[in-house]
Coordinates of C-alpha atoms and ligand atoms in Angstrom, one line a residue:
M26 CA 148.7 89.1 102.7
A27 CA 145.3 90.0 104.2
V28 CA 143.1 92.1 102.0
C29 CA 140.4 94.3 103.4
I30 CA 137.4 93.6 101.2
T31 CA 135.7 96.7 102.2
K32 CA 138.6 98.8 101.0
A33 CA 139.4 96.6 98.0
Y34 CA 136.0 97.0 96.5
G35 CA 135.6 100.7 97.5
L36 CA 132.6 100.0 99.7
D37 CA 133.6 102.8 102.0
R38 CA 133.2 105.2 99.1
I39 CA 129.9 103.7 98.1
R40 CA 128.6 103.9 101.7
A41 CA 129.7 107.5 102.0
R42 CA 127.5 108.4 99.0
V43 CA 124.4 106.7 100.4
P44 CA 123.0 109.7 102.2
A45 CA 123.5 111.8 99.0
W46 CA 121.5 109.2 97.0
H47 CA 118.7 109.2 99.5
A48 CA 118.6 113.0 99.5
A49 CA 118.4 113.0 95.7
M50 CA 115.6 110.4 95.7
Q51 CA 113.6 112.5 98.2
A52 CA 114.2 115.6 96.2
G53 CA 113.0 113.8 93.1
K54 CA 109.9 112.6 94.9
R55 CA 109.1 116.2 96.0
A56 CA 109.6 117.5 92.5
A57 CA 107.5 114.8 90.8
P58 CA 104.0 115.8 89.7
K59 CA 101.5 114.9 92.4
C60 CA 98.1 113.1 92.5
V61 CA 95.3 115.5 91.6
A62 CA 92.6 113.7 93.5
T63 CA 90.9 115.2 96.6
N64 CA 91.0 113.2 99.8
A65 CA 88.3 112.7 102.4
A66 CA 89.4 115.9 104.2
G67 CA 88.9 117.9 101.0
E68 CA 92.6 118.4 100.5
R69 CA 94.7 117.7 97.4
C70 CA 96.0 114.1 97.8
G71 CA 99.6 114.9 96.7
G72 CA 100.5 111.2 96.5
V73 CA 103.0 109.9 94.0
R74 CA 101.3 109.5 90.6
M75 CA 101.2 106.2 88.8
R76 CA 103.2 106.2 85.6
G77 CA 101.3 107.7 82.7
A78 CA 98.4 108.9 85.0
D79 CA 97.5 112.0 87.0
R80 CA 96.5 110.1 90.1
C81 CA 98.2 107.8 92.7
R82 CA 97.6 104.1 93.2
C83 CA 94.7 104.7 95.6
H84 CA 92.9 107.3 93.5
L85 CA 93.4 105.8 90.0
T86 CA 90.4 103.5 89.7
G87 CA 88.0 101.9 87.2
P88 CA 88.6 101.6 83.5
E89 CA 91.5 104.1 83.6
R90 CA 93.3 102.0 86.2
D91 CA 92.7 98.9 84.1
A92 CA 94.4 100.6 81.2
T93 CA 97.3 101.6 83.4
D94 CA 97.6 98.1 84.7
I95 CA 97.7 96.6 81.2
Q96 CA 100.6 98.8 80.4
R97 CA 102.3 98.0 83.8
A98 CA 101.9 94.3 83.1
V99 CA 103.7 94.7 79.8
E100 CA 106.6 96.5 81.6
A101 CA 106.6 93.9 84.4
R102 CA 106.9 91.0 81.9
K103 CA 109.8 92.7 80.3
K104 CA 111.5 92.9 83.7
L105 CA 111.1 89.2 84.2
R106 CA 113.5 88.6 81.3
S107 CA 116.1 90.9 82.8
T108 CA 119.5 89.5 84.0
N109 CA 119.3 91.8 87.0
T110 CA 117.8 90.0 90.0
M111 CA 116.3 93.1 91.5
R112 CA 114.6 94.0 88.3
R113 CA 113.2 90.5 88.0
A114 CA 111.9 90.6 91.6
D115 CA 110.3 94.0 90.8
G116 CA 108.5 92.5 87.8
E117 CA 107.3 89.6 89.8
T118 CA 105.9 91.9 92.6
A119 CA 104.2 94.1 90.1
L120 CA 102.5 91.1 88.3
R121 CA 101.4 89.7 91.7
N122 CA 99.9 93.1 92.7
I123 CA 98.1 93.5 89.3
A124 CA 96.7 90.0 89.5
R125 CA 95.5 90.6 93.1
R126 CA 93.7 93.8 92.1
Q127 CA 92.0 92.0 89.1
L128 CA 90.8 89.3 91.5
H129 CA 89.3 91.8 93.9
R130 CA 87.5 93.5 91.0
A131 CA 86.2 90.1 89.8
W132 CA 85.1 89.3 93.3
K133 CA 83.0 92.6 93.5
R134 CA 80.8 91.1 90.8
D135 CA 81.0 87.5 91.9
P136 CA 82.8 86.4 95.1
T137 CA 82.7 82.7 94.0
V138 CA 85.3 83.3 91.3
A139 CA 88.2 81.0 92.2
G140 CA 91.3 82.5 93.5
A141 CA 93.3 83.7 96.5
T142 CA 95.3 86.8 97.3
L143 CA 97.2 85.0 100.1
V144 CA 99.7 82.3 99.3
L145 CA 100.9 80.3 102.4
E146 CA 103.4 77.5 102.9
D147 CA 101.8 74.2 103.7
H148 CA 102.6 74.3 107.4
D149 CA 101.3 77.9 107.7
E150 CA 98.1 76.9 105.8
S151 CA 97.6 74.1 108.3
R152 CA 98.0 76.5 111.2
V153 CA 95.6 79.0 109.8
L154 CA 93.0 76.3 109.1
A155 CA 93.5 75.0 112.7
W156 CA 93.0 78.6 114.1
L157 CA 89.7 78.9 112.2
A158 CA 88.6 75.5 113.4
E159 CA 89.5 76.0 117.0
N160 CA 88.5 79.6 117.5
H161 CA 85.6 79.9 115.1
G162 CA 84.3 76.4 114.6
L163 CA 85.0 76.6 110.8
D164 CA 86.2 73.4 109.2
L165 CA 87.1 74.7 105.8
E166 CA 88.7 71.4 104.7
R167 CA 85.7 69.2 105.4
R168 CA 82.7 71.5 105.4
P169 CA 83.3 74.8 103.6
F170 CA 79.6 75.7 103.8
H171 CA 77.4 78.3 105.6
D172 CA 74.8 77.0 108.0
N173 CA 72.1 77.5 105.3
G174 CA 74.0 75.2 103.0
R175 CA 75.5 77.8 100.7
P176 CA 79.2 77.3 99.9
I177 CA 81.5 79.8 101.5
S178 CA 82.8 81.7 98.5
A179 CA 86.4 82.0 97.5
R180 CA 86.5 85.7 98.5
A181 CA 85.2 84.8 102.0
I182 CA 87.7 82.0 102.4
D183 CA 90.4 84.4 101.4
R184 CA 89.2 86.9 104.0
L185 CA 89.1 84.2 106.6
R186 CA 92.6 83.0 105.9
W187 CA 93.8 86.6 106.1
A188 CA 92.1 86.9 109.5
G189 CA 93.9 83.8 110.7
T190 CA 97.2 84.9 109.3
L191 CA 97.1 88.3 110.8
A192 CA 95.9 87.0 114.2
L193 CA 98.6 84.2 114.3
T194 CA 101.3 86.7 113.5
Q195 CA 99.9 89.0 116.1
R196 CA 99.3 91.9 113.7
I197 CA 95.8 92.0 115.0
T198 CA 94.3 91.0 118.3
A199 CA 92.1 88.0 118.9
E200 CA 89.1 90.4 119.0
G201 CA 90.2 91.9 115.7
G202 CA 90.4 88.4 114.3
R203 CA 86.9 87.6 115.6
R204 CA 85.5 90.7 114.0
R205 CA 87.1 89.9 110.6
V206 CA 85.8 86.4 110.6
F207 CA 82.3 87.7 111.5
A208 CA 82.4 90.3 108.7
A209 CA 83.7 87.8 106.1
L210 CA 80.8 85.4 106.8
R211 CA 78.2 88.1 107.2
D212 CA 79.1 89.8 103.8
D213 CA 79.2 86.4 102.1
L214 CA 75.8 85.4 103.4
A215 CA 74.4 88.8 102.4
W216 CA 75.7 88.3 98.8
W217 CA 74.1 84.8 98.6
R218 CA 70.8 86.2 99.9
K219 CA 70.8 89.1 97.5
H220 CA 71.6 87.0 94.4
H221 CA 70.2 83.6 95.1
G222 CA 67.6 84.1 97.8
E223 CA 67.2 82.2 101.1
L224 CA 68.0 78.5 101.3
T225 CA 67.3 76.4 104.3
P226 CA 69.4 73.3 104.9
Ligands
ZN4 ZN1 95.9 110.1 95.4

């Protein structure tokens, strides 16, 4: 006898309740305490607060954010041990985001700190490197240096790879890609100049 899986498992009833769950989630969001920061327009931000803080993920910065992230990392590592696939994925995403932010903070002090915020499959990596070589004359594999002989820092390489990725996936235009490449190299050279002076090849 044929069994209708949808009916057997009560999926119809589950589906019917989805709009109510969404409504409850939205109501919860509206009722939750809001970010107290003031935005550029001089208004209350009103974004969702980070747990244990009075500001949202954009406005919670500096040492307070570091403290919140330490706590978040503890929670995220607990999730990695969960038997629930979604909880584990949540934990992995949170840890990745925390690590990415720590790297950006380290790069503010020193852009040569090793690391990358973008992880690509081998064939995508090759495409991005080819894009940088063909469109911008950058051979990162063989010659990751500026014209003045300074190495292109890890942060700049990360920004260049992001530019290539966004351009190849058409999330930005070729012109947008060009501007990002220009800015990445310009900022990197400015850092070298400021901290290590001029160097001629
Ligand atoms: Zn905010």
